[in-house]
mmCIF file of C-alpha atoms and ligand atoms in Angstrom:
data_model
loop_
_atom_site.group_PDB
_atom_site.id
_atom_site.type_symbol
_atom_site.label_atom_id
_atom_site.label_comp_id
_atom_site.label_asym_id
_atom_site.label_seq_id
_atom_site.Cartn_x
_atom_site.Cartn_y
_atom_site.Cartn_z
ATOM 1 C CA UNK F 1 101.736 -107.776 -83.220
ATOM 2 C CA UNK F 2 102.292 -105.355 -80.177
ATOM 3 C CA UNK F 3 103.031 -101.740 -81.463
ATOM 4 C CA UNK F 4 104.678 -99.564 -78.713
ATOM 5 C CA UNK F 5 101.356 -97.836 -77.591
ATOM 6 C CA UNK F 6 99.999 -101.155 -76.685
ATOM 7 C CA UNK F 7 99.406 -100.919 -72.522
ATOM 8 C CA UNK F 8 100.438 -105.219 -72.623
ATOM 9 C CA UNK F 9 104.000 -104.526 -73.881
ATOM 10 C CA UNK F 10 105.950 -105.355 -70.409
ATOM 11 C CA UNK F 11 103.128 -106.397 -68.811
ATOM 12 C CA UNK F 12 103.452 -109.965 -66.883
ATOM 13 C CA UNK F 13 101.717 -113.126 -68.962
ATOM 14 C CA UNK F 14 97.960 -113.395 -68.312
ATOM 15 C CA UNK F 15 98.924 -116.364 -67.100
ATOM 16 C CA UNK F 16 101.229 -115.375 -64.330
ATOM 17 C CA UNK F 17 98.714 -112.523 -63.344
ATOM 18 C CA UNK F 18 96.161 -115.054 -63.046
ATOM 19 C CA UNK F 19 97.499 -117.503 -61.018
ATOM 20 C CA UNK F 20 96.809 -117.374 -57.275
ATOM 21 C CA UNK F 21 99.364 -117.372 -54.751
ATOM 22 C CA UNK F 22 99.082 -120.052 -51.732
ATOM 23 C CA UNK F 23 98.722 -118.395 -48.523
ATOM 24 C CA UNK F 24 97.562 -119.886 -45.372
ATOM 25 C CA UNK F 25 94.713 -118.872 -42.955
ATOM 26 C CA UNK F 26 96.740 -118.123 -39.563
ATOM 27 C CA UNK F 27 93.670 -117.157 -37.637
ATOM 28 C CA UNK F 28 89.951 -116.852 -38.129
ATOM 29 C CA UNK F 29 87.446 -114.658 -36.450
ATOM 30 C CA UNK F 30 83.551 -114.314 -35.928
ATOM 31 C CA UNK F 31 82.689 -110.703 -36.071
ATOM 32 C CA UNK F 32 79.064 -111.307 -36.346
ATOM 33 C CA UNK F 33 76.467 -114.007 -37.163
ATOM 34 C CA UNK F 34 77.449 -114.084 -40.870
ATOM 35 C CA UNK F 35 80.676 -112.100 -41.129
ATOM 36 C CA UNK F 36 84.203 -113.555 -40.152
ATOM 37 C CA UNK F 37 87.661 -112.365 -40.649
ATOM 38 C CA UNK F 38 90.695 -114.183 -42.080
ATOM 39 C CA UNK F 39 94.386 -113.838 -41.367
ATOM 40 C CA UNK F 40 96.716 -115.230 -43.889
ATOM 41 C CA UNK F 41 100.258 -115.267 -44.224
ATOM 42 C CA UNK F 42 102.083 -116.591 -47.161
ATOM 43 C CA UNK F 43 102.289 -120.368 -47.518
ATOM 44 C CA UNK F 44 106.104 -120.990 -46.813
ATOM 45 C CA UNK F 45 107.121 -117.732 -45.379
ATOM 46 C CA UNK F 46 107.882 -114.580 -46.579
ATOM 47 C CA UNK F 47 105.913 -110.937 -46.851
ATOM 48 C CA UNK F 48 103.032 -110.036 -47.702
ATOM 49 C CA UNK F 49 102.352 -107.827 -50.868
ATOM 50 C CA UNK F 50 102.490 -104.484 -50.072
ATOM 51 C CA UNK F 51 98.968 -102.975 -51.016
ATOM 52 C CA UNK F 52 96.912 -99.490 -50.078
ATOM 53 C CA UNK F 53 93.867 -98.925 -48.331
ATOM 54 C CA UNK F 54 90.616 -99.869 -50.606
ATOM 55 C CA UNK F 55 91.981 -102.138 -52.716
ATOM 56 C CA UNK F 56 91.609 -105.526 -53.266
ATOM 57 C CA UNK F 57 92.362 -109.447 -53.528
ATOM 58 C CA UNK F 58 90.858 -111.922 -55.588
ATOM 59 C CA UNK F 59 90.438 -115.076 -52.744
ATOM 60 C CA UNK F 60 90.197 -118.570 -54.326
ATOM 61 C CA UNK F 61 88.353 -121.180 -52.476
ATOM 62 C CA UNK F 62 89.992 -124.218 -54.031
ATOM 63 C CA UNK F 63 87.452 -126.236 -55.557
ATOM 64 C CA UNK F 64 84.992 -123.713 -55.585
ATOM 65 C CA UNK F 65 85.692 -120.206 -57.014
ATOM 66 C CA UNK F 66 87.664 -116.949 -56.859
ATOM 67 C CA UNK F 67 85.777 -113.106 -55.408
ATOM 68 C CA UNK F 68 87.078 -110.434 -54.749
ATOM 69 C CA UNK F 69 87.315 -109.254 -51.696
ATOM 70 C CA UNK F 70 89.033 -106.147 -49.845
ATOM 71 C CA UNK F 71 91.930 -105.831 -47.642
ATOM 72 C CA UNK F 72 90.519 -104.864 -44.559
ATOM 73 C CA UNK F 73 93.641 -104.734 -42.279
ATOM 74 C CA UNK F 74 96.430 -102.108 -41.035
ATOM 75 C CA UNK F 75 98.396 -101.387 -43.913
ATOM 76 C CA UNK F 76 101.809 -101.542 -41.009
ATOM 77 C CA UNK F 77 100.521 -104.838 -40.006
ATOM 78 C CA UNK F 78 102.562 -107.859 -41.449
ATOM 79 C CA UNK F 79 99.681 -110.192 -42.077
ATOM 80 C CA UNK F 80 96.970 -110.045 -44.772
ATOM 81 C CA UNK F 81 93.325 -109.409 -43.464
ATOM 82 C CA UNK F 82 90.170 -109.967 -44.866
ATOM 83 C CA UNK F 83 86.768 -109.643 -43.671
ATOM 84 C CA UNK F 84 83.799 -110.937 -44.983
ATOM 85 C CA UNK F 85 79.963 -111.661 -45.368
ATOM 86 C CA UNK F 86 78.515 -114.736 -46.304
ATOM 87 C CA UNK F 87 75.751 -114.325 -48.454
ATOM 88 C CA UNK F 88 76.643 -117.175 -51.748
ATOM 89 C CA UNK F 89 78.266 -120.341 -53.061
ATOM 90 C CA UNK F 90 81.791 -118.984 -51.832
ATOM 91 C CA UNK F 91 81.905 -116.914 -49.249
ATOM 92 C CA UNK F 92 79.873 -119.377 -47.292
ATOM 93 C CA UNK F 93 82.751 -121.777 -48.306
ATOM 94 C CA UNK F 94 85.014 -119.526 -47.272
ATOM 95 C CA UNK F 95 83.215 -119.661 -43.717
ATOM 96 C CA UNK F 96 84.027 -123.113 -43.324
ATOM 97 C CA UNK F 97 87.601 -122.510 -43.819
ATOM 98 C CA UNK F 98 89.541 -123.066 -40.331
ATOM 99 C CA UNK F 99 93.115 -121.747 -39.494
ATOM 100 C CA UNK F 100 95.891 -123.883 -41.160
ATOM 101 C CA UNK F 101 93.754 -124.204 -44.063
ATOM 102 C CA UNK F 102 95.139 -122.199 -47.710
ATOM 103 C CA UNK F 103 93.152 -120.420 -50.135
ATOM 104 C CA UNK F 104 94.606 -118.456 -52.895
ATOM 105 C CA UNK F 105 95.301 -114.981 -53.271
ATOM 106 C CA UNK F 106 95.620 -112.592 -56.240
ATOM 107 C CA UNK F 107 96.113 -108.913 -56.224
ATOM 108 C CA UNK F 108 96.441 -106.316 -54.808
ATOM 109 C CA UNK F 109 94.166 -104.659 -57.212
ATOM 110 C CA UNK F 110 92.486 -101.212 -58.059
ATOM 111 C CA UNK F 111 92.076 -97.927 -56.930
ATOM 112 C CA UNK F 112 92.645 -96.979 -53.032
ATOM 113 C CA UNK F 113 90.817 -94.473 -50.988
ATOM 114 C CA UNK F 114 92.657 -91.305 -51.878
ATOM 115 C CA UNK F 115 94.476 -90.479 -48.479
ATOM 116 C CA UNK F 116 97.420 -88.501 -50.244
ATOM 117 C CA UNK F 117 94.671 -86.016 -51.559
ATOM 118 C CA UNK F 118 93.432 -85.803 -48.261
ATOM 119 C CA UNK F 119 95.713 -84.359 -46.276
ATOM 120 C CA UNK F 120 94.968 -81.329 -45.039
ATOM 121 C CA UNK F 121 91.320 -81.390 -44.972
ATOM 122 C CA UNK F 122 88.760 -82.615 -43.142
ATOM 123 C CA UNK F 123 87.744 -86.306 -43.229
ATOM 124 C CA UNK F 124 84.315 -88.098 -43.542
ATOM 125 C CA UNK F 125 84.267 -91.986 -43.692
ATOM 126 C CA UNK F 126 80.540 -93.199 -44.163
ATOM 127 C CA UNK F 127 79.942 -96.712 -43.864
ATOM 128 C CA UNK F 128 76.955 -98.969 -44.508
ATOM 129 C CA UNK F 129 76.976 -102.626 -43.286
ATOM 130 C CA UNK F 130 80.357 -104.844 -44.660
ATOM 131 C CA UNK F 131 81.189 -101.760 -46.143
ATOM 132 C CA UNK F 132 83.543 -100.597 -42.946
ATOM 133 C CA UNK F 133 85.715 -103.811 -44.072
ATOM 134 C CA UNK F 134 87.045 -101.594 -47.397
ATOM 135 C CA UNK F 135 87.582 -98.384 -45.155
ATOM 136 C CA UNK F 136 89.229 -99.649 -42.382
ATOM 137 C CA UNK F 137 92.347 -99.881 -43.723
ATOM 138 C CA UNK F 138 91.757 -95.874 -44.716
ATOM 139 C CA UNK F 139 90.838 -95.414 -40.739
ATOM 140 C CA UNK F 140 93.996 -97.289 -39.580
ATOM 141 C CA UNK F 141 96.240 -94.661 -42.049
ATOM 142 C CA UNK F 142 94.150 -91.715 -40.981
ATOM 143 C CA UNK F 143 94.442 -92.834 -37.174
ATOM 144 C CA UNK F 144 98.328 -93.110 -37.680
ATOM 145 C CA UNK F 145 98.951 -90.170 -39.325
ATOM 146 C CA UNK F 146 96.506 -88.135 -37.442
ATOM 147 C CA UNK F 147 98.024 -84.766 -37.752
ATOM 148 C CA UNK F 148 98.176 -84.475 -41.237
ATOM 149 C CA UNK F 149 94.272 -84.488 -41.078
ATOM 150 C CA UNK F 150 91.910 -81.951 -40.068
ATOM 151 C CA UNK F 151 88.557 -83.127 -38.344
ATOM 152 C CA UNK F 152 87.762 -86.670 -38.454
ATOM 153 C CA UNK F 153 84.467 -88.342 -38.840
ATOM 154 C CA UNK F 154 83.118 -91.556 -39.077
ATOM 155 C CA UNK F 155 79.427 -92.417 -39.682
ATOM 156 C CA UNK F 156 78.293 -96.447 -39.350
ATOM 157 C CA UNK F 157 75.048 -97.866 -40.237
ATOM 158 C CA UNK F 158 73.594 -101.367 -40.196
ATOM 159 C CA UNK F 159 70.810 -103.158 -40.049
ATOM 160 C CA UNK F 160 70.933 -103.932 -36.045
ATOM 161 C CA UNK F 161 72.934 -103.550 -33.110
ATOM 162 C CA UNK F 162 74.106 -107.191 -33.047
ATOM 163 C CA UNK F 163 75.274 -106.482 -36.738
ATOM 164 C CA UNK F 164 77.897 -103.787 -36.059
ATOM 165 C CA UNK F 165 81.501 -104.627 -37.214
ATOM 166 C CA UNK F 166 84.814 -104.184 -35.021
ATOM 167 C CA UNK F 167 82.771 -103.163 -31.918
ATOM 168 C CA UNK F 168 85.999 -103.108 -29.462
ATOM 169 C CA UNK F 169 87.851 -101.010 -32.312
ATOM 170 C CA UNK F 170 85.367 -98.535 -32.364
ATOM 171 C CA UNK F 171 85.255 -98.205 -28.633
ATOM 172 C CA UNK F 172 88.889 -97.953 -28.950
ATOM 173 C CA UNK F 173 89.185 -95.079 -31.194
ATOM 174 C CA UNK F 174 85.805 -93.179 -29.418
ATOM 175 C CA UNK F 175 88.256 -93.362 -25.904
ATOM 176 C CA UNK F 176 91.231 -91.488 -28.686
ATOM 177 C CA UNK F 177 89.103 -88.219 -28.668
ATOM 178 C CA UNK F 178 90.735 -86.989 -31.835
ATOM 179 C CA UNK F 179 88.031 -88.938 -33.937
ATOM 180 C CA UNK F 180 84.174 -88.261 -33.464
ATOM 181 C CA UNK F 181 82.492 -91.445 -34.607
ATOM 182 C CA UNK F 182 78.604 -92.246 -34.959
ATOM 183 C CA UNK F 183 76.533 -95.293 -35.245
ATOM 184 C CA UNK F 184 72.774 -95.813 -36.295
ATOM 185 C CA UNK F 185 70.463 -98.943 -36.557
ATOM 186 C CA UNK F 186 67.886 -99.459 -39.017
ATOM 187 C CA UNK F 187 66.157 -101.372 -35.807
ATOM 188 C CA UNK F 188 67.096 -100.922 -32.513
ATOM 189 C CA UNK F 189 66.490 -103.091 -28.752
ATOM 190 C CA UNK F 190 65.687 -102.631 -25.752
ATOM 191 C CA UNK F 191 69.212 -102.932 -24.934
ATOM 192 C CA UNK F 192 70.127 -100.162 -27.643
ATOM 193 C CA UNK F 193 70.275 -96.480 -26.624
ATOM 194 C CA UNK F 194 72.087 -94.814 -29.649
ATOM 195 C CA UNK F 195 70.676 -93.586 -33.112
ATOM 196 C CA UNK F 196 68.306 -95.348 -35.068
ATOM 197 C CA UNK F 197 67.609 -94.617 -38.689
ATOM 198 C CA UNK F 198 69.683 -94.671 -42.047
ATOM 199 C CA UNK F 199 72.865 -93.211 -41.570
ATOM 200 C CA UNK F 200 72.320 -89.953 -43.663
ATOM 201 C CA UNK F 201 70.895 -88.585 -40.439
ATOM 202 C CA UNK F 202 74.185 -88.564 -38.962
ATOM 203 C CA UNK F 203 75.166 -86.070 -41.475
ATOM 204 C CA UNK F 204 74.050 -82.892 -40.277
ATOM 205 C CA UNK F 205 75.768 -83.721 -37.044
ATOM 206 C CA UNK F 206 79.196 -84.702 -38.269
ATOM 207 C CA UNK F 207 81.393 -81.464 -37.371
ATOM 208 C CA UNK F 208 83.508 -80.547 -40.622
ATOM 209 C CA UNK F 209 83.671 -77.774 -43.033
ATOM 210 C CA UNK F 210 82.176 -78.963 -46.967
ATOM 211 C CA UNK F 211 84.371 -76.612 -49.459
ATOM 212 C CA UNK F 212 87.811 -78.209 -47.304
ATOM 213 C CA UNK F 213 85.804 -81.863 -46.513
ATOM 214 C CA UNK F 214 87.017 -85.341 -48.390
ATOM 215 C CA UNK F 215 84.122 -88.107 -48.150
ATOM 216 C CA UNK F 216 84.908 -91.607 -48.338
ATOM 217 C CA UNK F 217 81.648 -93.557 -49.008
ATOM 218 C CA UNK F 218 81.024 -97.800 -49.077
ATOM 219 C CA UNK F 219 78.075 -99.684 -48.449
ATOM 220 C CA UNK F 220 75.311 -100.332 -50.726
ATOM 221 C CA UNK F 221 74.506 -98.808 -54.062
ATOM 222 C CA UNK F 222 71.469 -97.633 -52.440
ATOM 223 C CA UNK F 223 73.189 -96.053 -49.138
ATOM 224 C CA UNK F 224 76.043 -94.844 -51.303
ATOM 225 C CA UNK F 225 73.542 -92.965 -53.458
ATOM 226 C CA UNK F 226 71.817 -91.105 -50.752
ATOM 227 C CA UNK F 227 75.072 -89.945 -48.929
ATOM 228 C CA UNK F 228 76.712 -88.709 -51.686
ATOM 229 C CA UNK F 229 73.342 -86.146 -52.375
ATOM 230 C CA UNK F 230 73.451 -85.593 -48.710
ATOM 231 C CA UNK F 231 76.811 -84.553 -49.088
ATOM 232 C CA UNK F 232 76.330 -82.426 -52.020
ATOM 233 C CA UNK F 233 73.662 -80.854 -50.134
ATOM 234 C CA UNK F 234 75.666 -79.908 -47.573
ATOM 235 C CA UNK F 235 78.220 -78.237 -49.728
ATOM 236 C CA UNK F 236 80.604 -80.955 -50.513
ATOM 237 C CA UNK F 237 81.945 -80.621 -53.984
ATOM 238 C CA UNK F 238 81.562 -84.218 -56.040
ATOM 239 C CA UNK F 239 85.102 -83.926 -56.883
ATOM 240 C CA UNK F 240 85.660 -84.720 -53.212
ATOM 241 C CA UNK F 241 83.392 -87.286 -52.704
ATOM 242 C CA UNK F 242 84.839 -91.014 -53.462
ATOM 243 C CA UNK F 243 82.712 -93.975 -53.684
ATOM 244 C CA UNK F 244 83.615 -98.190 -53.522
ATOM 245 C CA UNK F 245 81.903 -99.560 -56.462
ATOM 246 C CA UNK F 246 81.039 -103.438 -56.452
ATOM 247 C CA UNK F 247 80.165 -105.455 -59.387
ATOM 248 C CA UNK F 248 80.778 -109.127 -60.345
ATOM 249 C CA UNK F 249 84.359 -110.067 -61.024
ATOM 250 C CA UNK F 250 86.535 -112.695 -63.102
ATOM 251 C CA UNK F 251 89.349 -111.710 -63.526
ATOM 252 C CA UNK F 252 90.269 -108.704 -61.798
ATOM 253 C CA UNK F 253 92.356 -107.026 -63.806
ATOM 254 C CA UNK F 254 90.612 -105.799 -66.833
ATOM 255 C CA UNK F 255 90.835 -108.504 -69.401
ATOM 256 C CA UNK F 256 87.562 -110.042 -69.095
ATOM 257 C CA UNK F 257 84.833 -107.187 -68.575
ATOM 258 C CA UNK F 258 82.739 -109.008 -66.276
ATOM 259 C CA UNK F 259 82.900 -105.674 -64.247
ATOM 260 C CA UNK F 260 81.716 -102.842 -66.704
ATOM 261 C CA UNK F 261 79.853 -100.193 -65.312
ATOM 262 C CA UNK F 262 79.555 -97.806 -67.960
ATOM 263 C CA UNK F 263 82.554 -97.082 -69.682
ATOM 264 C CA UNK F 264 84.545 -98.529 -66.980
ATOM 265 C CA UNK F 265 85.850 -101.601 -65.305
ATOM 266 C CA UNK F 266 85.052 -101.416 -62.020
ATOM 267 C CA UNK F 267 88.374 -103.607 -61.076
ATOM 268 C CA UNK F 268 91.230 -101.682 -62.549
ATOM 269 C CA UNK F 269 89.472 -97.819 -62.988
ATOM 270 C CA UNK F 270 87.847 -98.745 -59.599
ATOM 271 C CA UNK F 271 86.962 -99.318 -56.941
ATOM 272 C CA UNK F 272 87.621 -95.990 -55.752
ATOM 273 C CA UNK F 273 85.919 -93.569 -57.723
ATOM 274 C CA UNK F 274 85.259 -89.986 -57.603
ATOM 275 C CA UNK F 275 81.760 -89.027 -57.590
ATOM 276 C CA UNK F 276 81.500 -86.767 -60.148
ATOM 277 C CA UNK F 277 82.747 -89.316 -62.703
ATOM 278 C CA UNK F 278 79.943 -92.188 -62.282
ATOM 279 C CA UNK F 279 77.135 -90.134 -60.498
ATOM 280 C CA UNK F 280 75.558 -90.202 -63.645
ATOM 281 C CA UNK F 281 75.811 -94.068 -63.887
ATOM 282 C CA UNK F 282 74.434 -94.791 -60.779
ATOM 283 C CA UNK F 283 71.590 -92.335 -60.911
ATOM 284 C CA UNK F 284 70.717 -94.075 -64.155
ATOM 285 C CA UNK F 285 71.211 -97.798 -62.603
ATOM 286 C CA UNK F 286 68.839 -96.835 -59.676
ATOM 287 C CA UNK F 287 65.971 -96.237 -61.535
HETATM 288 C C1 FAD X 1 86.014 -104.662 -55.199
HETATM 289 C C2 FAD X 1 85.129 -105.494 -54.310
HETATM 290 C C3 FAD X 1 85.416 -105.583 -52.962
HETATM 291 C C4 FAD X 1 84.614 -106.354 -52.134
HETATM 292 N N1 FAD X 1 84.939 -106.414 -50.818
HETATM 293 C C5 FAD X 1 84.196 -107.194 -50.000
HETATM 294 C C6 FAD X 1 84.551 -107.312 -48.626
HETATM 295 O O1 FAD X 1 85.527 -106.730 -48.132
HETATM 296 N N2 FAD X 1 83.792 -108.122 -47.848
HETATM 297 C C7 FAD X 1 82.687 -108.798 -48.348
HETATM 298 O O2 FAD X 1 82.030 -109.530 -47.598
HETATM 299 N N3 FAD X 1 82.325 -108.685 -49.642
HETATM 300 C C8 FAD X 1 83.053 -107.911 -50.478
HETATM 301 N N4 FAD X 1 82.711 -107.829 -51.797
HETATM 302 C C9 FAD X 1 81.515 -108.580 -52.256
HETATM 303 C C10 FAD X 1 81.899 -110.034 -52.519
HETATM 304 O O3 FAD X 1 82.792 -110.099 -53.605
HETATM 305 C C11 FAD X 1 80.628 -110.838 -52.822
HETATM 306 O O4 FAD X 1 79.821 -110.896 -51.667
HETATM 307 C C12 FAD X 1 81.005 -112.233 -53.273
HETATM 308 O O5 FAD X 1 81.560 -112.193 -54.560
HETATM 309 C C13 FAD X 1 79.769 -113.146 -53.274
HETATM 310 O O6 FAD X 1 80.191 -114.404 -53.764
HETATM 311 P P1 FAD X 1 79.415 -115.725 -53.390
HETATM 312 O O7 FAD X 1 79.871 -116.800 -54.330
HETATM 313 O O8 FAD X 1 79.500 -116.014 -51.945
HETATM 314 O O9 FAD X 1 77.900 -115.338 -53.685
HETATM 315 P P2 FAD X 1 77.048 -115.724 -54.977
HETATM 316 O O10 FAD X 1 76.756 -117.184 -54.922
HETATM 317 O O11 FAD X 1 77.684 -115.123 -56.182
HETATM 318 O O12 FAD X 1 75.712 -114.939 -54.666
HETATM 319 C C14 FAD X 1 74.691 -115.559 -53.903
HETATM 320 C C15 FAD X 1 73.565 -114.586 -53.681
HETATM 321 O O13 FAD X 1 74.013 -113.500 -52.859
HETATM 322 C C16 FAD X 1 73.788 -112.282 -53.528
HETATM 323 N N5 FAD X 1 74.919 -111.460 -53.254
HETATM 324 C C17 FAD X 1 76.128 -111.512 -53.863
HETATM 325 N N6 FAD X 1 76.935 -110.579 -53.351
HETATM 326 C C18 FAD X 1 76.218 -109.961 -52.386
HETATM 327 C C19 FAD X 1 76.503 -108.914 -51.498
HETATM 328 N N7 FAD X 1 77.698 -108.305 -51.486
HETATM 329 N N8 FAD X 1 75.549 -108.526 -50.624
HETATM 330 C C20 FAD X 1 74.333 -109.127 -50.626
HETATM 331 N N9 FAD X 1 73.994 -110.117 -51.452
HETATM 332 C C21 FAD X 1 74.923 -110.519 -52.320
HETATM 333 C C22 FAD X 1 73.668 -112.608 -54.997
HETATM 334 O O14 FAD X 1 72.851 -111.643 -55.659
HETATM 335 C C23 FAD X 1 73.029 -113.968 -54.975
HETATM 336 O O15 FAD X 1 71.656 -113.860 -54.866
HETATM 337 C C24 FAD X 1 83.481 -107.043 -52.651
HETATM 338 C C25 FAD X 1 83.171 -106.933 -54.009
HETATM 339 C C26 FAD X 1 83.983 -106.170 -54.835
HETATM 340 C C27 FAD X 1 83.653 -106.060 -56.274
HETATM 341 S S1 FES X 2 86.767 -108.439 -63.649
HETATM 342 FE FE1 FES X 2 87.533 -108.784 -65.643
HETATM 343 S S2 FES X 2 87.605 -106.794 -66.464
HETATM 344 FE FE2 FES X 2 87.056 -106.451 -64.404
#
C-alpha cells in the first residue's frame, strides 16, 4: 500500500509514462557522414512539450527499439530537434527514416544544463564529437539572453575536419563577436588551417576568470575526464563544473535501473551532473 512518503503517490501510471507519443519527422538533415538531424512535430497537430536545454527524449523506432537521445534544438523554436550518430541497431534505423515518416517520442527527461545558476558568470561550453548536439540547446539560451552572461566560450573537438557539427552555425555565431569559439582536430588536411590536437589545449586560451567561470562539459567519458582536471587546474571550482553522463537506458525514468552509475540513475539524477558529485565515479570507472 502507498504511505504518504511514497514519491509514486500522484505520479502518472507506468503505463501512461511509458507509452510513446506519435510524432512525425517534418524534415531530415545530413550533418555529416554518419550524423543526421530530425525535425518532428506532433502527429495530428498541436505543441510540442516544453523541455530545457540538456535534457532528453526517449525516440522509438517502431519495430525496432527506443534510445535516448537529446533535444538538440532552440528551446523558442516550435519544432522538436534531434541530432544524431549512427553507430548501432537503432540509430542506424533511425537513419533510414525519411520526412513524413513517425517515430515515437517520450520525455522530456532529466537534468538540464544549469543556465539559471549561470547567470552572471562567465561561460565555458566544451564539446567533444556528438556531444555539441546536448549543448546546443544551452548555446541557443546563452546566445539569446546574452547579457545576462559574462564571457562566453566555446571549445569543439572531433576527430576531423569533415566531422565538425553545425558548421554554418558556428560561422554564424564567430561573425556575432560576443562569443569566442574554438575548434581542434584530432587529424587535420591539407585543406585545414586551425588547431589540431584534443581539445584541452584550447583551454589555456579560452579568456574567462575560474573562481566566477561555469563549465558545461559533453563528449566522451574519456574527453569529459580530462577537461574537467584541466579545469580544476585552472582554478575552476568542481561545484561549477557540470558534466552529460551517458549510460544505457530502458526506461528513462528511474524504474528500471538500467542506468546506475553509482548510486545514481543517470536518467532522472542526470544527465546533468555537477562534478564534484560523480568525479569520484568516473575516476574509478576509468581505470
Ligand atoms: C541521456 C543521453 C543522451 C544522448 N544523446 C545523444 C544525442 O543527442 N545524439 C546521439 O547520437 N547519441 C546520444 N546518446 C547516445 C545514444 O543513446 C546511443 O548512441 C544509442 O542508444 C545507440 O543505440 P543503437 O541501438 O544505435 O546502438 P547499439 O546497437 O546499442 O550499439 C551498437 C554498438 O555501438 C556502440 N555504441 C553505442 N552507443 C555509442 C556511442 N554513443 N558512441 C559510440 N559507440 C556507441 C555500442 O558499444 C555497440 O558496440 C545519448 C545517450 C544518453 C544516455
Ligand atoms: S533507464 Fe531505467 S532507471 Fe534509468
Amino acid at each position: 500500500m502507498s504511505t504518504a512518503a511514497d514519491p509514486l503517490v500522484g505520479a502518472p501510471p507506468v503505463a501512461d509514462v511509458m507509452r510513446p507519443e506519435p510524432y512525425r519527422i517534418e524534415r531530415v538533415k545530413g550533418e555529416t557522414h554518419d550524423t543526421f538531424t530530425v525535425e518532428l512535430r506532433p502527429e495530428g497537430g498541436g505543441a510540442c512539450r516544453p523541455w530545457l536545454p540538456g535534457q532528453f527524449n526517449m525516440l522509438y523506432v517502431f519495430g525496432v527499439g527506443e534510445i535516448p537521445i537529446s533535444i538538440s534544438g532552440d528551446p523558442a523554436s516550435p519544432v522538436l530537434v534531434h541530432t544524431t550518430r549512427s553507430v548501432g541497431r537503432v540509430t542506424k534505423a533511425m537513419a533510414r527514416l525519411k520526412a513524413g515518416d513517425v517515430i515515437g517520442v517520450r520525455g522530456p527527461y532529466g537534468v538540464p544544463w544549469p543556465l539559471e545558476a549561470a547567470r552572471g558568470r562567465d561561460v565555458v561550453v566544451v564539446a567533444g564529437g556528438i556531444g555539441l548536439a546536448p549543448l546546443r540547446g544551452a548555446l541557443y539560451s546563452l546566445l539569446a539572453e546574452r547579457d545576462d552572461y559574462g564571457n562566453l566560450v566555446l571549445l569543439y573537438g572531433t576527430r576531423t575536419p569533415q566531422d565538425i557539427l553545425y558548421r554554418h552555425e558556428l560561422e554564424r555565431w564567430r561573425a556575432r563577436f560576443d562569443v569566442e569559439i574554438h575548434v581542434t582536430v584530432d587529424r587535420g588536411s591539407s585543406a585545414w588551417h586551425g588547431n589540431v590536437g584534443v581539445v584541452t589545449t584550447l583551454i589555456h586560451k579560452a579568456p574567462f576568470t575560474s573562481r566566477n567561470a561555469v563549465a558545461m562539459i559533453c563528449g566522451p567519458e574519456v574527453m569529459i575526464r580530462f577537461t574537467a582536471m584541466e579545469l580544476q587546474r585552472r582554478g575552476v571550482p568542481p561545484p561549477q563544473i557540470h558534466v552529460s553522463m551517458e549510460r544505457n537506458m530502458k526506461c528513462g525514468v528511474g524504474f528500471c535501473g538500467h542506468c546506475q552509475f553509482g548510486p545514481h540513475f543517470v536518467c532522472r539524477d542526470g544527465p546533468v551532473f555537477p562534478y564534484d558529485r560523480i568525479e569520484e565515479l568516473v575516476n574509478r570507472w576509468e581505470v
